[in-house]
Coordinates of C-alpha atoms and ligand atoms in Angstrom, one line a residue:
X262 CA 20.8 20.1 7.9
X263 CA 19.1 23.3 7.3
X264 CA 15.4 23.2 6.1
X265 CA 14.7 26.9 5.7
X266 CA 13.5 27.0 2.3
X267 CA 11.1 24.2 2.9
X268 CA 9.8 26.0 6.0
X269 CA 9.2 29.4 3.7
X270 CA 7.3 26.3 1.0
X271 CA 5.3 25.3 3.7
X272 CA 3.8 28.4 5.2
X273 CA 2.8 29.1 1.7
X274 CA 1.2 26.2 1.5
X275 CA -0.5 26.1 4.5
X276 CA -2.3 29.5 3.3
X277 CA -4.2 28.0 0.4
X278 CA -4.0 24.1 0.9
X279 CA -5.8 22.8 3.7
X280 CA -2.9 21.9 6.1
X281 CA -0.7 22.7 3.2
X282 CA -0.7 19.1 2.0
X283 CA -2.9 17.3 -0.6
X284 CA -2.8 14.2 1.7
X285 CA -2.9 14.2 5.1
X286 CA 0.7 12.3 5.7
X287 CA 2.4 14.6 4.0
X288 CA 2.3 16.9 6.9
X289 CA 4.8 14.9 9.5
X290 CA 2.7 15.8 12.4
X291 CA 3.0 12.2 13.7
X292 CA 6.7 12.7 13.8
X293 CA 6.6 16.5 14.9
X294 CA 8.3 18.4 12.3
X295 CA 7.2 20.3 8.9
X296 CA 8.0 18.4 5.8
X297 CA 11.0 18.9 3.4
X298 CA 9.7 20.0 0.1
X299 CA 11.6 17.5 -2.6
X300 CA 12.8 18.9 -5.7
X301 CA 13.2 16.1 -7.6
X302 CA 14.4 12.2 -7.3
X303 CA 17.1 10.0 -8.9
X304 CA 17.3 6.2 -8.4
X305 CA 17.1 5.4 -5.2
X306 CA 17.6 9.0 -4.0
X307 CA 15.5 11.9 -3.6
X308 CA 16.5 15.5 -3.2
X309 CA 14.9 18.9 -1.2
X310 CA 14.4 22.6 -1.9
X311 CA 16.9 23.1 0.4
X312 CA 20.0 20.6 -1.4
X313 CA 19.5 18.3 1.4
X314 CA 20.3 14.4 -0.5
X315 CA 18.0 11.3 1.2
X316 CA 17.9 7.6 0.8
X317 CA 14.5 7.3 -0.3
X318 CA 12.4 4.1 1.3
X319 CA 8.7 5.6 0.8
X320 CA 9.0 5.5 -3.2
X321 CA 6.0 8.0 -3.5
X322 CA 4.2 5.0 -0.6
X323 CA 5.4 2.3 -2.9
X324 CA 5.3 2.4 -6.3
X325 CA 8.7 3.4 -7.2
X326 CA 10.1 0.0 -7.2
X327 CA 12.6 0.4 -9.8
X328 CA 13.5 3.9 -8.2
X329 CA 13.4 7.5 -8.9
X330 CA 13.3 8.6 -12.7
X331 CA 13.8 4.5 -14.0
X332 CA 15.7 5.6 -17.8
X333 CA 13.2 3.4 -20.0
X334 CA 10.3 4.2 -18.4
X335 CA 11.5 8.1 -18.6
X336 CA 12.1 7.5 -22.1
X337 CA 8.8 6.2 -23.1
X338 CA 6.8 8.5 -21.2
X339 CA 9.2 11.0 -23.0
X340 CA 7.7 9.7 -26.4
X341 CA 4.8 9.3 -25.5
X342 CA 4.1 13.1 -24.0
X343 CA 4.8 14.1 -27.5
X344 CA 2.0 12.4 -29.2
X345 CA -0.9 13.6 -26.8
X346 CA -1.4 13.4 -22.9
X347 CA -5.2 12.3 -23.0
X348 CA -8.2 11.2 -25.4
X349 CA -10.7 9.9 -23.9
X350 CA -10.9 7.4 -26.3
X351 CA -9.7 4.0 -27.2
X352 CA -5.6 3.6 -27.4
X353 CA -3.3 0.3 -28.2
X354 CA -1.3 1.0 -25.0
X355 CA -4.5 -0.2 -22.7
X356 CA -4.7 -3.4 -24.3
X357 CA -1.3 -3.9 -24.2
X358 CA -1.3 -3.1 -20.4
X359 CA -4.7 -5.3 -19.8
X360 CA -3.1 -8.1 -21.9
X361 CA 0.6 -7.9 -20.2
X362 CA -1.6 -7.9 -16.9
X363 CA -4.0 -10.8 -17.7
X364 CA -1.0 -13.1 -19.2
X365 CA 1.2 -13.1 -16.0
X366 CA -1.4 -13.2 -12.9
X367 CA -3.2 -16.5 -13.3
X368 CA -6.5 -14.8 -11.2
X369 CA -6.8 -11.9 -13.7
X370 CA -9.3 -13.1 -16.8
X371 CA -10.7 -9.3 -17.3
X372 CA -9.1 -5.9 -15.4
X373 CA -10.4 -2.4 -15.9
X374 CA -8.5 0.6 -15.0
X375 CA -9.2 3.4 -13.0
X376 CA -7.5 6.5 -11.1
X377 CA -6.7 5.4 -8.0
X378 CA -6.8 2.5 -5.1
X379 CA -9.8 4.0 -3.9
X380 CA -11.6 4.0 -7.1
X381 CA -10.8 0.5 -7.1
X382 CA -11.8 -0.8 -4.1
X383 CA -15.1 1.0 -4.4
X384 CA -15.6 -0.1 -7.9
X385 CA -15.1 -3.8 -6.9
X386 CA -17.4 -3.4 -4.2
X387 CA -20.3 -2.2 -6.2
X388 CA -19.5 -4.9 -9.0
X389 CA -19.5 -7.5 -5.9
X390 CA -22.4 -6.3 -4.7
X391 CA -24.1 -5.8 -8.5
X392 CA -23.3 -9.6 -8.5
X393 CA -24.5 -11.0 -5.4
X394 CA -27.5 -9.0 -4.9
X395 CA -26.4 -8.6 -1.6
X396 CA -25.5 -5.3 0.3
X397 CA -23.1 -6.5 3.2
X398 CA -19.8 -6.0 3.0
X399 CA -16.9 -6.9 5.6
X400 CA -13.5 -5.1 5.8
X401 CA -11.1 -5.9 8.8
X402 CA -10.4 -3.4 11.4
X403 CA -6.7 -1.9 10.5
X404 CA -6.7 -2.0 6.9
X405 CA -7.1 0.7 4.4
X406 CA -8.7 0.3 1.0
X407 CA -8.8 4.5 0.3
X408 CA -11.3 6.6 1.4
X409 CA -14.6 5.9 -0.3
X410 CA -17.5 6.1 2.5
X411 CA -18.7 2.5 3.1
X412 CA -14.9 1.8 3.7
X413 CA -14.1 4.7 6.3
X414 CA -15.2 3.3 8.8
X415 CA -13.6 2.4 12.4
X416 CA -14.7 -1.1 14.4
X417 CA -17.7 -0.3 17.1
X418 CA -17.7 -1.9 20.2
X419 CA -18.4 -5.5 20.6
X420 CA -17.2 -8.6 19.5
X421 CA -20.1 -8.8 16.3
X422 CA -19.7 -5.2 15.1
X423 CA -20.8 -2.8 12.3
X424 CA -18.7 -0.1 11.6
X425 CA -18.8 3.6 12.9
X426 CA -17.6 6.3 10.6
X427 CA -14.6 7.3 11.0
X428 CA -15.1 10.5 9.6
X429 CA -17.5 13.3 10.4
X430 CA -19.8 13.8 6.7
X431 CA -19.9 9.5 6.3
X432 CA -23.8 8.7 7.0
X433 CA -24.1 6.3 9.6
X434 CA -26.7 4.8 7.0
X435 CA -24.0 4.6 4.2
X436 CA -21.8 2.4 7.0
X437 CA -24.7 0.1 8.3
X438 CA -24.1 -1.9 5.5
X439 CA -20.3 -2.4 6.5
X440 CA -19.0 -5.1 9.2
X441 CA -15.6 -4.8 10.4
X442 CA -13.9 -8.3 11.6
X443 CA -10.6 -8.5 13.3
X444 CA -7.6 -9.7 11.4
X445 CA -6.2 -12.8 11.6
X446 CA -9.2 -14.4 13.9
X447 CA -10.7 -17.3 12.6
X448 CA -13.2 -17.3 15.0
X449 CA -14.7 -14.0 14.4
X450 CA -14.9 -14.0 11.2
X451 CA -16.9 -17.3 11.4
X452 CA -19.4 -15.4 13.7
X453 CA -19.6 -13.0 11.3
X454 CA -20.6 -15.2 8.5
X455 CA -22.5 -17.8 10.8
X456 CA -25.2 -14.4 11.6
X457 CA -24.7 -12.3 8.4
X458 CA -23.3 -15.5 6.0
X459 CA -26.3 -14.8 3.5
X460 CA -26.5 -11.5 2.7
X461 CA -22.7 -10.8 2.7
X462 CA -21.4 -9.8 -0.7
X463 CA -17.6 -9.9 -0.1
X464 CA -14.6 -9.8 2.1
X465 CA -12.4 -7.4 1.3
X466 CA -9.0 -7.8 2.6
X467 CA -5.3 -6.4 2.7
X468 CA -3.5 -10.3 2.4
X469 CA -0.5 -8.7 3.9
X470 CA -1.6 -5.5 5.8
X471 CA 0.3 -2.1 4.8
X472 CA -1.5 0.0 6.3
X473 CA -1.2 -0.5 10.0
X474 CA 2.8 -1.1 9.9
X475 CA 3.0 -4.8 7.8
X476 CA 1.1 -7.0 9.8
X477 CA 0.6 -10.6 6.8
X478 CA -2.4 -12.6 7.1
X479 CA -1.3 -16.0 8.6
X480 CA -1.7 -19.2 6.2
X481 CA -4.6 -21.0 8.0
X482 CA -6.3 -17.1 8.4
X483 CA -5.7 -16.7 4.4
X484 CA -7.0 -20.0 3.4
X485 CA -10.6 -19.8 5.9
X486 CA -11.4 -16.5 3.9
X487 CA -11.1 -18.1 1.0
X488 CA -13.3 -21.6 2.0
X489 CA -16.0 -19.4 4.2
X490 CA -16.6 -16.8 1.3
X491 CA -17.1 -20.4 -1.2
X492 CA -19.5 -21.9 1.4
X493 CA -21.9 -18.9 1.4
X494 CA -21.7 -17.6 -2.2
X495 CA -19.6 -14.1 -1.2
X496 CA -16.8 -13.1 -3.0
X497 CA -13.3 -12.7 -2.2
X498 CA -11.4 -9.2 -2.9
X499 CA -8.3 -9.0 -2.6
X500 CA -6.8 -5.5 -2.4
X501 CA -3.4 -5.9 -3.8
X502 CA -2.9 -2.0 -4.6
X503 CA 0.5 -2.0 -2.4
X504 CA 1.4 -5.9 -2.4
X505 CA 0.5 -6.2 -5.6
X506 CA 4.3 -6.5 -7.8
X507 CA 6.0 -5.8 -4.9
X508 CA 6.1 -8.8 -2.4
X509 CA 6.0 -11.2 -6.0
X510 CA 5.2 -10.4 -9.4
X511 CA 2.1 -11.9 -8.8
X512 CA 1.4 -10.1 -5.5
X513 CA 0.5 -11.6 -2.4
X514 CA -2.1 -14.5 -3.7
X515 CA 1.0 -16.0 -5.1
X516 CA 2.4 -16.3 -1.7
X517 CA -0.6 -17.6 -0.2
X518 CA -1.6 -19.7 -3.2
X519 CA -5.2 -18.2 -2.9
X520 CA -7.3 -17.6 -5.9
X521 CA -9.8 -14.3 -5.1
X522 CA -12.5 -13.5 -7.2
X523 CA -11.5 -9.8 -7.5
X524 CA -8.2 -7.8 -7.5
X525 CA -7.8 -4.2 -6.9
X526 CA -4.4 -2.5 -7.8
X527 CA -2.9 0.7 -8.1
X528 CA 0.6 2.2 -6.8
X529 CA 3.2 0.0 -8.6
X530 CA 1.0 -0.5 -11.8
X531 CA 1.1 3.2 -12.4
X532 CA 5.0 3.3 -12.1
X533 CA 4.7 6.6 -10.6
X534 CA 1.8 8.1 -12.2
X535 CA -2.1 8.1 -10.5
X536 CA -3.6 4.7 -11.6
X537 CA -6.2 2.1 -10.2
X538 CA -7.6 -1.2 -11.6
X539 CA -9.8 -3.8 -10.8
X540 CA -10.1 -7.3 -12.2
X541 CA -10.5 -11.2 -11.9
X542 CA -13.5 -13.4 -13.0
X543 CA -14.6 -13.3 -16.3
X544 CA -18.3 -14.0 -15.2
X545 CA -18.1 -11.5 -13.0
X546 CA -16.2 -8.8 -14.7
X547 CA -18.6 -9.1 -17.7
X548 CA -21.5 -7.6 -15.4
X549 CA -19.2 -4.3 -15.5
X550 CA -21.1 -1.2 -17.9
X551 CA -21.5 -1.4 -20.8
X552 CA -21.6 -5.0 -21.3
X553 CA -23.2 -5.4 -17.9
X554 CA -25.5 -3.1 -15.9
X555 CA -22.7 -2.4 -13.3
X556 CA -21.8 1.4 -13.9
X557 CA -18.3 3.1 -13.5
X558 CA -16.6 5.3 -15.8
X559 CA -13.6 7.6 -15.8
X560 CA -12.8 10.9 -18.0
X561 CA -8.4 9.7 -17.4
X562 CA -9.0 6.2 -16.9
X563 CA -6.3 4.2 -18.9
X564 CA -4.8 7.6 -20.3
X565 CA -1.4 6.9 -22.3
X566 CA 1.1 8.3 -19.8
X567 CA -0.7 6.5 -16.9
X568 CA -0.4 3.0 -18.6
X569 CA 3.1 4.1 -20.6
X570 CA 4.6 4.0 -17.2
X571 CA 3.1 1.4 -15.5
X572 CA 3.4 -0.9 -18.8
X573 CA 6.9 -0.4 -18.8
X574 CA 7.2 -0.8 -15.2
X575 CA 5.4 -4.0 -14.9
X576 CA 7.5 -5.2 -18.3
X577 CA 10.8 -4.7 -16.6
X578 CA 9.7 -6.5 -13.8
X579 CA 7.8 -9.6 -15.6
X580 CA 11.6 -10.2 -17.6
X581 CA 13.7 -10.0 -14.8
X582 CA 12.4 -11.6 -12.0
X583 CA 16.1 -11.5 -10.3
X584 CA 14.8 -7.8 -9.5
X585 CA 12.7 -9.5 -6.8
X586 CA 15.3 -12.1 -5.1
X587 CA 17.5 -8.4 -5.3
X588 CA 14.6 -6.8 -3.2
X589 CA 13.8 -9.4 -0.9
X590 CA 17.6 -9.8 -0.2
X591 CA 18.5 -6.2 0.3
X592 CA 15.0 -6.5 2.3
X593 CA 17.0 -9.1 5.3
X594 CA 19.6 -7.4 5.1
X595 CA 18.0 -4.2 6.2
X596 CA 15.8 -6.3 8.6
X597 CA 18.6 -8.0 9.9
X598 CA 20.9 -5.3 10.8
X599 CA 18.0 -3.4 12.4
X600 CA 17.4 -6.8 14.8
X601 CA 20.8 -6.7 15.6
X602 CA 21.1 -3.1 16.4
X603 CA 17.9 -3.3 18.5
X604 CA 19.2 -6.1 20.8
X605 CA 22.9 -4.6 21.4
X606 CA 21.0 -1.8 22.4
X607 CA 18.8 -4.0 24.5
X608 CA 15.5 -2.4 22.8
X609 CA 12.3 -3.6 22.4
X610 CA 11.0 -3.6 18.8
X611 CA 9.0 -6.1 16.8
X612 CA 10.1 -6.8 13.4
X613 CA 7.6 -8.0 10.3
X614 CA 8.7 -7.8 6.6
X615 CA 7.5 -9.9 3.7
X616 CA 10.2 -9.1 1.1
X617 CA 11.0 -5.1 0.3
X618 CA 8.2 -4.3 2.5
X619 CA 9.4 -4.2 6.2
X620 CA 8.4 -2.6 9.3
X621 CA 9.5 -2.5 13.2
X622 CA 7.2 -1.7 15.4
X623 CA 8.5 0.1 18.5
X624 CA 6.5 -2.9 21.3
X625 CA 7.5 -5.7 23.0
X626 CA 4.3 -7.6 21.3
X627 CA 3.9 -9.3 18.3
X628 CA 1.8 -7.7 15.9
X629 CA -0.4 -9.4 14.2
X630 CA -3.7 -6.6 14.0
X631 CA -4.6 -3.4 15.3
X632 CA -4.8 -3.9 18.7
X633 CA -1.3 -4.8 18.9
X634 CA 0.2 -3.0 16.4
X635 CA -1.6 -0.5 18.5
X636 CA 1.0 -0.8 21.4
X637 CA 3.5 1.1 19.3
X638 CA 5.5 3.9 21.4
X639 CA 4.7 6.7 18.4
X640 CA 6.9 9.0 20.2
X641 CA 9.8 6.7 19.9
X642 CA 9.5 6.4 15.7
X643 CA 9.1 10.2 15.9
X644 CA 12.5 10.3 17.5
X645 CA 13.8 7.3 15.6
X646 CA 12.2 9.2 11.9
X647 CA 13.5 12.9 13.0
X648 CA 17.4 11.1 13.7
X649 CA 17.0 9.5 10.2
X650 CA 15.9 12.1 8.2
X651 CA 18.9 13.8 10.2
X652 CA 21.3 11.7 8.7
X653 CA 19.4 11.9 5.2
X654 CA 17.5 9.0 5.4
X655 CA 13.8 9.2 4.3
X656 CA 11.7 6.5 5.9
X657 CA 7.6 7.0 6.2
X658 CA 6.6 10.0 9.0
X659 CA 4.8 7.3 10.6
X660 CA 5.1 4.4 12.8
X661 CA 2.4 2.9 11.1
X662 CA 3.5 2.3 7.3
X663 CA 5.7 0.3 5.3
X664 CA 9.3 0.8 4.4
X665 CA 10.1 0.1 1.0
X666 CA 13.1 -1.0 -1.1
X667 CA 13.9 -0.4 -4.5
X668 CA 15.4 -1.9 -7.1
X669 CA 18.2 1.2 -7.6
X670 CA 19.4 0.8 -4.4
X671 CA 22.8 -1.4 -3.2
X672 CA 24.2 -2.8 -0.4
X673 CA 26.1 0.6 0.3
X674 CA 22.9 2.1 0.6
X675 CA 21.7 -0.7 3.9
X676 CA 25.1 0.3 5.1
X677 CA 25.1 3.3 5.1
X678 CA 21.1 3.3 6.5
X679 CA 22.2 1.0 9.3
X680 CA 25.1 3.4 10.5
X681 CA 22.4 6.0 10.7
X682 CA 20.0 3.6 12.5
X683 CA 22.7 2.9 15.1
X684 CA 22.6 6.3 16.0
X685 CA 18.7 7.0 15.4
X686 CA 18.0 4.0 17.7
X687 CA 20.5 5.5 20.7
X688 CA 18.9 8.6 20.7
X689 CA 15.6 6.3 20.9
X690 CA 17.4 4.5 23.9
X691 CA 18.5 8.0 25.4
X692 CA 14.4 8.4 26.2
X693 CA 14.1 5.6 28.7
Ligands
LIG130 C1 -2.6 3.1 -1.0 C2 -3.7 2.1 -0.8 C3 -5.0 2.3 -1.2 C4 -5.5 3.7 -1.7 O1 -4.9 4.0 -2.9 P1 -5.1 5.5 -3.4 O2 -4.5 5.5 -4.8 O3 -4.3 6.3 -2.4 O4 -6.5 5.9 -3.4 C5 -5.9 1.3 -1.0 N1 -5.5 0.1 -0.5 C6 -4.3 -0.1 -0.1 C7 -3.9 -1.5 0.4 C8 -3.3 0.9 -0.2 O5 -2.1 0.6 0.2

């Protein structure tokens, strides 16, 4: 596999873009290697500068469900390009997405859109906090809700902690206001609320983590978010940008039968174009500007091509729910070969998956937060990601992010994967 052209692609880039990428993934450096450049993408494949063909199971970090260059939504994005990009002004095509939205997920009574997850997140946190009047907020160590300051934060020390910044240029002071809790314990978050309990404005929560390998929420830790947040007036967010259509149309608070107060969104809803959105209560979506005080606005937000694709996407999905028992199947089957392979090889890996989003951690433990997902041999994926990009498959350059299936892809596809996983995971063994 030659990658000389993208090698040429990336010195250039490195010149003029800081580290050459316009996110910090994109770089491979936690696998060791420069990045292919892609040239384009078709169904469930993607293609490089160099002519090199991949499987693709990061779908642009999940939301190309339906796969590369999906014909209707091409089409209608096709029609659409033709009438106007962007008018900063009212269109038919964001009601239609808002209503198609607020029809089919039973929590959503009002959504606004934005540009991104983090716009989301951050939005939903000032509309919690507009609504509370309080100023604490608590996010769990190991989740990622973008990269707006009060949220970049890393746990302290100590079992009852606030956050330290996990950035240089975040104010400690724009942090104080931020407690980090450790997912999927009970007891500290009880702690939390028992000294803090009043003047908390939300919990904001990844229901099935993404962002630190999958790592779900258990039931019982699901359900004492929800009753802790009722007992002392704080909302619940949910932040559904990656789970959101992809573990169930109706995201991940369909699988735990939990109503939050807030949804954010983004990836999937923008079927491959930059998108955000935040909704849920009426009562409390009504304090949002200009009917409320709560200020946000966007110069993009809800631009036609933006909700063209995701409208179409999220249409496609809502009428043919077999697209999700598809996933989920292809999903075990991927899963299940990979356990197989791991204990012929007498391996250690850890395996969580909730549908087409799947993950094996390279540890003995069971992963079910940071710490442990923490135990990960990183140096093992690298060897495991290099052997299957390889062998042209393209799974995430890190240990520590989901793997995705789409709906273009077919049992050939797992077959052929697993062959290369076979080989990816001797070469692992081959380490000691
Ligand atoms: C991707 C992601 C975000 C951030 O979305 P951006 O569009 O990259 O800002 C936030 N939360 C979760 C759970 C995500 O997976």
């Amino acid at each position: 596999m030659s990658l000389e052209k993208s090698k040429e692609l990336f010195k250039r880039a490195q010149k003029i873009i800081p580290g050459g990428v316009n996110s910090p993934v994109r770089a491979f450096s936690s696998v060791n290697m420069e990045p292919p450049f892609i040239e384009r993408g078709k169904g469930t494949y993607i293609y490089d500068e160099d002519g090199n063909k991949y499987i693709d199971y990061v779908g642009s970090w999940g939301p190309l469900i339906l796969g590369h260059c999906h014909p209707e939504v091409v089409k209608n994005l096709k029609e659409v390009v033709d009438r106007g990009t962007s008018f900063g002004a009212c269109t038919e095509i964001e009601i239609k997405m808002a209503e198609l939205m607020v029809s089919t997920i039973p929590s959503l009574e009002m959504v606004r859109m934005v540009n991104s997850g983090t716009e989301a997140t951050m939005t939903a946190l000032r509309l919690a906090r507009g609504y509370t009047g309080r100023n604490k907020i608590v996010k769990f160590n190991g989740n990622y809700h973008g990269h707006s300051d009060s949220l970049l934060i890393k746990a302290g020390s100590g079992a009852l902690t606030h956050g330290v910044p996990n950035s240089p240029g975040v104010p400690e002071d724009v942090v104080k206001n931020t407690i980090t809790a450790r997912y999927n314990d009970i007891e500290n978050i009880e702690e939390i609320f028992k000294k803090y309990g009043e003047d908390i404005a939300a919990i904001i929560v990844e229901p099935i983590a993404g962002n630190m390998g999958v790592v779900p929420a258990t039931h019982e830790f699901a359900n004492r978010l929800r009753s802790i947040t009722e007992e002392y007036g704080s909302l619940l967010i949910y932040d559904e940008v990656m789970t959101g259509f992809r573990v169930a149309y109706e995201g991940a608070q369909s699988l735990y039968n939990i109503k939050p107060d807030l949804i954010c969104y983004s990836k999937i809803i923008g079927g491959g174009l930059p998108v955000g959105a935040f909704g849920g209560r009426r009562e409390i979506m009504e304090l949002m500007s200009p009917v409320g005080p709560v200020y946000q606005a966007g110069t993009l937000s809800g631009n036609p091509l933006a909700m063209t694709a995701g409208y179409t996407t999220l249409k496609i999905l809502y009428e043919n729910p077999d697209i999700y028992t598809e996933l989920n199947r292809l999903g075990e089957k991927l899963a299940n070969g990979l356990k197989e392979h791991v204990k012929t090889l007498g391996l250690k890996a850890t395996f969580n998956a909730v549908g087409s989003m799947l993950c094996m951690f390279f540890t003995d433990k069971e992963v079910v937060d940071f710490e442990t997902a923490m135990t990960s041999d990183t140096q093992k994926y690298a060897v495991y990601f290099r052997e299957m990009l390889r062998q042209g498959i393209y799974i995430a350059p890190s240990q520590f992010e989901a793997t995705f299936i789409n709906a273009a892809m077919t049992d050939e596809d797992i077959d052929i994967t697993l062959e290369a996983a076979y080989n990816a995971l001797e070469a692992v063994k081959r380490m000691g």
